[in-house]
Short mmCIF file of C-alpha atoms in Angstrom, two decimals:
data_model
loop_
_atom_site.label_atom_id
_atom_site.label_comp_id
_atom_site.label_asym_id
_atom_site.label_seq_id
_atom_site.Cartn_x
_atom_site.Cartn_y
_atom_site.Cartn_z
CA UNK E 1 57.71 102.97 82.66
CA UNK E 2 58.30 103.09 86.37
CA UNK E 3 60.10 105.90 87.91
CA UNK E 4 63.42 104.74 89.31
CA UNK E 5 64.12 105.26 92.90
CA UNK E 6 67.95 104.71 92.75
CA UNK E 7 70.53 104.47 90.02
CA UNK E 8 73.48 102.07 89.57
CA UNK E 9 75.96 102.72 87.02
CA UNK E 10 78.51 100.49 85.24
CA UNK E 11 81.83 102.06 84.29
CA UNK E 12 84.95 100.46 82.59
CA UNK E 13 87.04 100.04 79.37
CA UNK E 14 85.91 98.35 76.37
CA UNK E 15 85.50 94.58 76.20
CA UNK E 16 85.65 94.22 79.96
CA UNK E 17 82.32 92.53 79.86
CA UNK E 18 79.88 95.42 81.45
CA UNK E 19 77.05 94.66 79.14
CA UNK E 20 77.54 90.88 79.43
CA UNK E 21 77.41 91.27 83.13
CA UNK E 22 73.97 93.17 82.86
CA UNK E 23 72.51 90.45 80.31
CA UNK E 24 73.63 87.52 82.54
CA UNK E 25 71.96 88.92 85.70
CA UNK E 26 68.85 90.39 84.17
CA UNK E 27 68.32 87.98 81.34
CA UNK E 28 70.11 84.76 82.57
CA UNK E 29 71.99 84.45 79.37
CA UNK E 30 75.50 85.21 77.93
CA UNK E 31 76.35 86.69 74.70
CA UNK E 32 79.81 86.74 73.19
CA UNK E 33 79.30 89.91 71.21
CA UNK E 34 76.96 92.66 72.10
CA UNK E 35 76.34 95.17 69.22
CA UNK E 36 72.91 96.57 70.14
CA UNK E 37 71.65 99.09 72.79
CA UNK E 38 68.96 96.37 74.09
CA UNK E 39 71.05 95.65 77.26
CA UNK E 40 72.11 99.24 78.01
CA UNK E 41 69.32 100.10 80.55
CA UNK E 42 67.29 97.92 82.95
CA UNK E 43 64.85 98.51 85.59
CA UNK E 44 65.05 96.09 88.65
CA UNK E 45 62.43 95.74 91.38
CA UNK E 46 64.24 95.13 94.66
CA UNK E 47 61.89 94.96 97.62
CA UNK E 48 59.67 98.15 97.27
CA UNK E 49 61.98 100.08 95.33
CA UNK E 50 62.61 100.27 91.40
CA UNK E 51 66.54 100.47 90.75
CA UNK E 52 67.78 101.43 87.23
CA UNK E 53 70.93 99.95 86.04
CA UNK E 54 72.82 101.68 83.34
CA UNK E 55 75.59 100.61 80.86
CA UNK E 56 76.99 103.90 80.25
CA UNK E 57 79.05 103.39 76.96
CA UNK E 58 76.29 101.78 75.03
CA UNK E 59 73.88 104.52 75.98
CA UNK E 60 76.29 107.15 75.02
CA UNK E 61 76.44 105.82 71.54
CA UNK E 62 72.64 105.55 71.46
CA UNK E 63 71.95 109.16 72.32
CA UNK E 64 74.38 110.32 69.84
CA UNK E 65 72.66 108.31 67.11
CA UNK E 66 69.55 110.12 68.21
CA UNK E 67 71.14 113.37 67.36
CA UNK E 68 71.97 112.35 63.85
CA UNK E 69 75.61 111.45 64.58
CA UNK E 70 77.02 108.23 62.77
CA UNK E 71 79.52 106.41 64.87
CA UNK E 72 81.23 103.19 64.84
CA UNK E 73 80.13 100.51 67.21
CA UNK E 74 82.50 100.76 70.17
CA UNK E 75 80.60 99.28 73.19
CA UNK E 76 82.53 100.17 76.35
CA UNK E 77 85.16 102.57 75.06
CA UNK E 78 83.38 105.68 76.05
CA UNK E 79 84.68 107.42 72.82
CA UNK E 80 82.41 110.36 73.79
CA UNK E 81 83.91 110.47 77.27
CA UNK E 82 81.85 113.62 78.38
CA UNK E 83 78.73 111.65 78.59
CA UNK E 84 79.86 109.45 81.32
CA UNK E 85 79.53 112.08 84.12
CA UNK E 86 75.80 112.76 82.92
CA UNK E 87 75.01 109.08 83.46
CA UNK E 88 76.77 109.02 86.83
CA UNK E 89 74.54 112.06 88.24
CA UNK E 90 73.10 111.17 91.36
CA UNK E 91 74.02 107.62 91.17
CA UNK E 92 73.70 105.60 94.46
CA UNK E 93 76.24 103.08 93.41
CA UNK E 94 78.97 102.88 90.67
CA UNK E 95 80.37 99.36 89.52
CA UNK E 96 83.85 99.91 88.33
CA UNK E 97 84.49 96.86 86.12
CA UNK E 98 87.92 95.51 84.81
CA UNK E 99 89.14 92.27 83.11
CA UNK E 100 91.11 90.17 85.52
CA UNK E 101 93.40 89.31 82.57
CA UNK E 102 94.31 92.88 81.78
CA UNK E 103 96.11 94.97 84.23
CA UNK E 104 95.55 98.05 81.89
CA UNK E 105 91.65 97.68 82.30
CA UNK E 106 92.38 98.11 86.15
CA UNK E 107 94.66 101.17 85.57
CA UNK E 108 92.10 102.79 83.23
CA UNK E 109 89.49 102.77 85.84
CA UNK E 110 91.71 105.16 88.03
CA UNK E 111 93.04 107.29 84.97
CA UNK E 112 89.97 107.53 82.75
CA UNK E 113 86.69 106.72 84.57
CA UNK E 114 87.13 107.66 88.49
CA UNK E 115 86.65 111.33 87.68
CA UNK E 116 83.34 110.66 85.81
CA UNK E 117 81.97 109.70 89.35
CA UNK E 118 82.22 113.38 90.74
CA UNK E 119 78.65 113.73 89.68
CA UNK E 120 77.38 110.80 91.65
CA UNK E 121 75.57 111.01 95.08
CA UNK E 122 77.67 112.23 97.88
CA UNK E 123 77.23 108.76 99.67
CA UNK E 124 77.66 106.87 96.56
CA UNK E 125 79.07 103.30 97.07
CA UNK E 126 81.75 101.94 94.71
CA UNK E 127 82.11 98.20 93.98
CA UNK E 128 85.38 96.93 91.90
CA UNK E 129 84.52 94.06 89.91
CA UNK E 130 87.15 91.80 87.87
CA UNK E 131 85.24 89.93 85.32
CA UNK E 132 86.33 87.13 82.89
CA UNK E 133 87.84 84.96 85.57
CA UNK E 134 86.68 81.91 83.29
CA UNK E 135 89.59 82.98 81.16
CA UNK E 136 92.15 82.33 83.59
CA UNK E 137 93.76 79.33 84.97
CA UNK E 138 91.35 79.35 87.93
CA UNK E 139 88.57 78.51 85.41
CA UNK E 140 87.05 75.52 87.37
CA UNK E 141 84.44 77.57 88.76
CA UNK E 142 80.71 76.72 88.80
CA UNK E 143 78.12 78.58 86.96
CA UNK E 144 75.89 79.60 90.02
CA UNK E 145 76.17 80.89 93.27
CA UNK E 146 76.36 77.38 95.10
CA UNK E 147 80.02 77.61 96.82
CA UNK E 148 80.51 79.63 100.12
CA UNK E 149 80.74 83.21 99.44
CA UNK E 150 84.15 84.97 98.99
CA UNK E 151 84.11 88.56 97.62
CA UNK E 152 87.57 87.93 96.07
CA UNK E 153 90.16 85.07 95.11
CA UNK E 154 93.77 85.71 95.98
CA UNK E 155 96.37 85.26 93.31
CA UNK E 156 98.16 81.99 93.73
CA UNK E 157 101.00 80.43 91.77
CA UNK E 158 98.75 78.57 89.63
CA UNK E 159 96.88 81.67 88.44
CA UNK E 160 97.96 83.72 85.54
CA UNK E 161 95.47 86.56 86.08
CA UNK E 162 97.23 89.90 85.56
CA UNK E 163 95.33 91.44 88.44
CA UNK E 164 95.25 90.15 91.94
CA UNK E 165 92.69 90.75 94.81
CA UNK E 166 95.26 93.21 96.49
CA UNK E 167 95.29 95.31 93.31
CA UNK E 168 91.68 95.83 93.23
CA UNK E 169 91.70 96.56 97.04
CA UNK E 170 94.51 99.04 96.57
CA UNK E 171 92.16 100.70 93.75
CA UNK E 172 89.43 100.87 96.37
CA UNK E 173 91.37 102.55 98.90
CA UNK E 174 92.67 105.15 96.50
CA UNK E 175 88.88 105.79 95.60
CA UNK E 176 88.21 106.50 99.19
CA UNK E 177 91.28 108.98 99.29
CA UNK E 178 89.96 110.61 96.13
CA UNK E 179 86.58 110.89 97.60
CA UNK E 180 88.06 112.08 100.99
CA UNK E 181 86.38 109.31 102.80
CA UNK E 182 87.30 107.61 106.02
CA UNK E 183 87.44 103.68 105.85
CA UNK E 184 85.49 103.59 108.99
CA UNK E 185 82.48 105.26 107.45
CA UNK E 186 82.29 103.07 104.26
CA UNK E 187 81.94 99.32 103.48
CA UNK E 188 85.27 97.31 103.86
CA UNK E 189 87.44 96.96 100.78
CA UNK E 190 87.36 93.06 100.95
CA UNK E 191 83.33 93.32 100.79
CA UNK E 192 83.25 95.61 97.84
CA UNK E 193 86.00 93.72 95.47
CA UNK E 194 84.53 91.10 93.41
CA UNK E 195 85.46 88.66 90.90
CA UNK E 196 82.97 87.43 88.33
CA UNK E 197 82.30 85.61 85.13
CA UNK E 198 79.39 86.88 83.08
CA UNK E 199 80.15 83.78 80.82
CA UNK E 200 79.43 81.29 83.39
CA UNK E 201 77.38 83.42 85.89
CA UNK E 202 80.07 82.85 88.72
CA UNK E 203 79.31 85.57 91.43
CA UNK E 204 77.07 87.68 89.12
CA UNK E 205 74.10 87.49 91.23
CA UNK E 206 76.04 87.88 94.52
CA UNK E 207 77.73 90.97 93.10
CA UNK E 208 74.43 92.87 92.16
CA UNK E 209 72.46 91.60 95.15
CA UNK E 210 75.14 92.96 97.65
CA UNK E 211 75.16 96.28 95.75
CA UNK E 212 71.33 96.54 95.74
CA UNK E 213 71.29 95.82 99.57
CA UNK E 214 73.63 98.46 100.09
CA UNK E 215 71.82 101.09 97.75
CA UNK E 216 68.53 100.73 99.80
CA UNK E 217 69.69 102.77 102.64
CA UNK E 218 70.96 105.69 100.22
CA UNK E 219 67.62 105.57 98.38
CA UNK E 220 65.78 106.08 101.79
CA UNK E 221 68.20 109.02 102.62
CA UNK E 222 67.54 110.45 98.97
CA UNK E 223 63.87 110.39 99.40
CA UNK E 224 63.95 112.06 102.67
CA UNK E 225 66.09 114.80 101.03
CA UNK E 226 64.22 115.29 97.88
CA UNK E 227 64.10 113.82 94.37
CA UNK E 228 67.58 112.73 93.23
CA UNK E 229 69.27 113.97 90.09
CA UNK E 230 68.62 111.57 87.29
CA UNK E 231 68.59 111.52 83.66
CA UNK E 232 65.37 110.23 81.92
CA UNK E 233 66.15 108.84 78.82
CA UNK E 234 62.44 108.14 78.06
CA UNK E 235 61.83 111.89 77.85
CA UNK E 236 64.96 112.70 75.67
CA UNK E 237 64.34 114.87 72.57
CA UNK E 238 66.87 114.97 70.08
CA UNK E 239 68.02 118.54 68.99
CA UNK E 240 67.80 119.87 65.59
CA UNK E 241 70.48 118.78 63.26
CA UNK E 242 73.21 121.28 62.04
CA UNK E 243 74.43 121.03 58.46
CA UNK E 244 77.40 118.86 59.75
CA UNK E 245 74.56 116.26 61.23
CA UNK E 246 75.55 116.67 64.79
CA UNK E 247 73.34 118.09 67.64
CA UNK E 248 72.98 121.72 67.51
#
């Protein structure tokens, strides 16, 4: 396996569609239900660089299974939440994903997932992504990227989405405040807030390709400073079991 030059991590609550977004972009298909770890880790060639894309929750369950722990299939829930910060370590970009039809899923990003990004790269970029727009009243969206690019769609009177563009932008600004970043030094909120549909493919390519383009300068800086802190799952060796069947 090629060594990744940079890392992109997806975070978000259960059932917001993180794994489906990965499948749509990398495999050009959509699955209603994802119960395996097959889509948890991808390596994407982007120009001269290899970028790894991580679906944190599913990988967490997989590592626990290697330790001999029997768990229920809870893709996306981050039941073993402490693993999340390990996956974010050295990340050049974090894609915080919510369901546009669930305000709670947006709230969870700030309350449960933002702290996990403390181990990311100091110059990590953040994208706020509202998935499942196909389930809202604004569902007459094309299955491709043919329409003029718009990072976000505002909430009009005919849209029943629980999360408006303004809500996502407000969260992005809270992240900058949490990270003590000046808005002048980072990409504009309107450029980093997206709405997508993993089911139809709407804006999925645009999302990932925008993030990759912004990750490249970070990779260049990280290479100049030294090897990034990453977690190589290919070298993972399970620890010996205790009597309870968990990791020692």
